[in-house]
Amino acid sequence: MNAIIDENIDDIIDFIKEHFENNRIDEIKNIIEKMHPVDLADVLMELSDENRLNFLNLLSWEDSSEVLSELGPESFSEVLELLGKDKKTYVLDRMSQDDIVDKLGELEEDRRKEIIAYLDIENARDVRELLVYDEDTAGGIMTKDFISLKSDYTIYKAIETLRKTEVDNETIYYVYVTDLEERLVGVISLRELIIAKPNQLISEIMNENVISVTTSDDQEEVARIVSKYDLLVIPVTDNDGVLSGIITMDDIIDVIEEEATEDILKFAGSSDLEDFDEENFGMRILMSVRSRLPWLIITLFGGLFTSHIVSNFQGVINSNTTLAMFMPLLAGMGGNVGTQSSTLTVRSIAVDQIRGKEVLLTIFQEGIVGISIGIVCSIIVAISSFYLKGDILMSLIVGVAMMSNIVTAATIGTMVPIVFKKIGVDPAVASAPFISTTVDITGLTIYFTLATLMMKAWL
Amino acid sequence: MNAIIDENIDDIIDFIKEHFENNRIDEIKNIIEKMHPVDLADVLMELSDENRLNFLNLLSWEDSSEVLSELGPESFSEVLELLGKDKKTYVLDRMSQDDIVDKLGELEEDRRKEIIAYLDIENARDVRELLVYDEDTAGGIMTKDFISLKSDYTIYKAIETLRKTEVDNETIYYVYVTDLEERLVGVISLRELIIAKPNQLISEIMNENVISVTTSDDQEEVARIVSKYDLLVIPVTDNDGVLSGIITMDDIIDVIEEEATEDILKFAGSSDLEDFDEENFGMRILMSVRSRLPWLIITLFGGLFTSHIVSNFQGVINSNTTLAMFMPLLAGMGGNVGTQSSTLTVRSIAVDQIRGKEVLLTIFQEGIVGISIGIVCSIIVAISSFYLKGDILMSLIVGVAMMSNIVTAATIGTMVPIVFKKIGVDPAVASAPFISTTVDITGLTIYFTLATLMMKAWL
């Protein structure tokens, strides 16, 4: 029997709604039994308030807790309110701390307090402590729900302790070892515990080379380390080396996806997608405008500067207005090539593929790529423009300008992110709008200068 | 004592080279003892052939095996050759199958056979089988190094079996349960095994709702499922439900990062970064040109079409060549806004944030964002152009054109990916070059049409 997963969730939602209407509860039960909490959460949010409660009553309390874990902050707060006091307490008690903290972090102060009041004392203390950390740091994504043992335990005592400890499944695969001051001194995998002899000491078999991060480390750096060293869990210590929490893979994957989104949007000269989580339509508009406008205004002034340059060449345009016709083509192709080069470079820097001596080689390589692309494009454009206008001088001007423009664009696109990186500016600032605008300026200057010179020489 | 990780790897490399020269082996030993195999692999590849062997001899055979796992295919093949026959066998035996398969997949047929000859019979059979799968599928990234138990085992027998089985650490946290025909019927976590009573049967405590994929599933889909359902490991079955392998998190993270890179590059109208792995400089150039040129040629013809449209308006340009001056500004801003909108939309589709009824709302939202941005930008541009040229008619034309252009660009940038998605084309085709070119055409048409009309009305 296999699990039902999300492929046909919309059909399942319709099925469940229909069967609630007809009061055919058993058939709903049959289907939700095979479903995963992630999908049950999707279904839940599509139901009316009344049916939400009916739906939750079909689930075990434990499953209810898992479903609530999967909800967004606002939905979580809403659905929690539907439950009775005992179930509230049970559900919250079963949720992992990092999930609770993620949700509480987004709620109003008052609501936060109300919810924390349902937690047991120890849990409430942990959650309050976790809420203090910046949400982009290791402290902000860790959970305090981990197992630590003292290094002088025997394996037998360790396994007995594990049997008695109630913790989340996700946090069990490594057991951390601390000294008397709670400082992290080693790690041992559950597997190693099982195969060890019962009377050995933990200190004899533990691995002392623990890779850990500190609470204030940036989540992006944490993700990089976990990904590089293929870890399943990473322990977090405070500045004194005291074990403060652990971060599990599911949170790391979220960070990696978040960062990829951020990189993609930065690249388009925009900041974040957060507005999609926002429920209020007006706020979404406002946040979207706010994240996009700054870049646009900068490039607007860049564009005005380009206009100013073009106006300096008004004489040559006046003498042959056909020149104006090829402006968008030249500016556009420069922008495209520049954008390609800068994107490749920014991504290579991000995934650590350009290091030390590779830099010069990369610039040289992009130069040659630019020349190759330039040759192909300038031949096509020279022939096509001759076909369009029948003016051999114009075709020559456009062809040569295209060639110079593409090579310049490829070089600028590659060098700007590298230089930014060197001087400590985020290379992603070399976004598509930024590069396009820069390349417009150089490309059109080249074009009109060439046109002026070649027309003089020709006549 | 903490592990030394990568922060100062270049210094460590220098340190080790220097100490090899002076034959101060003990100090090298002290430092590498605290290093992770990932970093040891980086160091290894910076050393001369002779010192590579010396370096490997300082490591235990087990550590050598882990270091070799971390090398790229070519480097792996080279370093393996340095080792004696026994150590070769040991190292290969200790490596995880998916790592061996990844490397062999990139090597020549002959070399592949040579290396497989060092594997034990069972391992060689598994590796040959894994090499058959397409590298982008579940089969291509899975390992056969998993533990499965029969459902009628008692917990006691299960734990005894685990104690005796030698498998990779990374693959132990879930134990899969199969029936007599080796079909996957359940899963049980190591944690559940430990806390269960020894005389219970596996079938009593196993979870029957196993989320699994089949060997031919696309790796991107596998990553999506693992990420959505927060799994640590996912089992892979063949079409008959027979358990064929498992995929672990480290491979999933690699897939997620690979796909993010692919998305970012697609967005710039380019295909992949693979050329950075290629050792041969000429090949890198060729692959880079080949991945970038197709998009550029398409947009080149788009650009020529734009030129053709501009030439239709040559009359109005002739009558006022100042119009030419603002062409790059208008085309550029349209491209920037369009690129922002399309990127936001493509990413939202990719992370599943635009579903069903959200579509209309998204288009409507982007329209309003476009209008807001348009108002701000057109006011700035009207004032600035009046300041530059002192021509009130021209400022009006440019301002109104900017407004219309930005709203059109935002709408096109949002709708194109959505329409592509609907008709089954990859939304990422709506890349920056594609949208810029499209928006150039609409933007300049709007500009010159407005100019023609307004100049007529004014005179």
PDB file of C-alpha atoms in Angstrom, chain A residues 4 8-36 39-48 50-56 58-59:
ATOM      1  CA  ILE A   4      -1.220   9.064  -1.734  1.00  0.00           C
ATOM      2  CA  ASN A   8      -4.214  15.012  -7.769  1.00  0.00           C
ATOM      3  CA  ILE A   9      -4.788  17.114  -4.701  1.00  0.00           C
ATOM      4  CA  ASP A  10      -7.451  19.289  -6.374  1.00  0.00           C
ATOM      5  CA  ASP A  11      -9.540  16.196  -7.159  1.00  0.00           C
ATOM      6  CA  ILE A  12      -9.116  14.969  -3.605  1.00  0.00           C
ATOM      7  CA  ILE A  13     -10.263  18.327  -2.253  1.00  0.00           C
ATOM      8  CA  ASP A  14     -13.404  18.174  -4.417  1.00  0.00           C
ATOM      9  CA  PHE A  15     -14.015  14.577  -3.346  1.00  0.00           C
ATOM     10  CA  ILE A  16     -13.754  15.458   0.333  1.00  0.00           C
ATOM     11  CA  LYS A  17     -15.975  18.548   0.068  1.00  0.00           C
ATOM     12  CA  GLU A  18     -18.623  16.536  -1.730  1.00  0.00           C
ATOM     13  CA  HIS A  19     -18.546  13.725   0.804  1.00  0.00           C
ATOM     14  CA  PHE A  20     -18.799  16.152   3.704  1.00  0.00           C
ATOM     15  CA  GLU A  21     -21.940  17.572   2.100  1.00  0.00           C
ATOM     16  CA  ASN A  22     -23.420  14.092   1.805  1.00  0.00           C
ATOM     17  CA  ASN A  23     -22.179  13.138   5.252  1.00  0.00           C
ATOM     18  CA  ARG A  24     -20.219  10.145   3.968  1.00  0.00           C
ATOM     19  CA  ILE A  25     -17.544  10.337   6.583  1.00  0.00           C
ATOM     20  CA  ASP A  26     -16.175   6.795   6.228  1.00  0.00           C
ATOM     21  CA  GLU A  27     -15.031   7.382   2.677  1.00  0.00           C
ATOM     22  CA  ILE A  28     -13.253  10.543   3.730  1.00  0.00           C
ATOM     23  CA  LYS A  29     -11.583   8.561   6.483  1.00  0.00           C
ATOM     24  CA  ASN A  30     -10.367   5.943   4.016  1.00  0.00           C
ATOM     25  CA  ILE A  31      -8.681   8.457   1.815  1.00  0.00           C
ATOM     26  CA  ILE A  32      -7.092  10.678   4.449  1.00  0.00           C
ATOM     27  CA  GLU A  33      -5.598   7.662   6.152  1.00  0.00           C
ATOM     28  CA  LYS A  34      -3.174   7.319   3.274  1.00  0.00           C
ATOM     29  CA  MET A  35      -2.365  10.999   2.960  1.00  0.00           C
ATOM     30  CA  HIS A  36       0.619  12.926   4.231  1.00  0.00           C
ATOM     31  CA  ASP A  39      -1.318  17.431   1.800  1.00  0.00           C
ATOM     32  CA  LEU A  40      -3.863  17.174   4.621  1.00  0.00           C
ATOM     33  CA  ALA A  41      -2.929  20.759   5.484  1.00  0.00           C
ATOM     34  CA  ASP A  42      -3.665  21.829   1.889  1.00  0.00           C
ATOM     35  CA  VAL A  43      -7.044  20.123   2.060  1.00  0.00           C
ATOM     36  CA  LEU A  44      -7.866  21.602   5.460  1.00  0.00           C
ATOM     37  CA  MET A  45      -7.427  25.175   4.299  1.00  0.00           C
ATOM     38  CA  GLU A  46      -9.892  24.671   1.448  1.00  0.00           C
ATOM     39  CA  LEU A  47     -12.699  23.667   3.811  1.00  0.00           C
ATOM     40  CA  SER A  48     -15.261  25.813   5.646  1.00  0.00           C
ATOM     41  CA  GLU A  50     -17.221  23.912  10.371  1.00  0.00           C
ATOM     42  CA  ASN A  51     -15.790  21.223   8.128  1.00  0.00           C
ATOM     43  CA  ARG A  52     -12.287  22.081   9.254  1.00  0.00           C
ATOM     44  CA  LEU A  53     -13.222  21.036  12.740  1.00  0.00           C
ATOM     45  CA  ASN A  54     -14.955  17.889  11.455  1.00  0.00           C
ATOM     46  CA  PHE A  55     -11.896  17.122   9.401  1.00  0.00           C
ATOM     47  CA  LEU A  56      -9.506  17.526  12.329  1.00  0.00           C
ATOM     48  CA  LEU A  58     -11.224  12.508  11.880  1.00  0.00           C
ATOM     49  CA  LEU A  59      -7.487  12.647  12.519  1.00  0.00           C
TER      50      LEU A  59
END
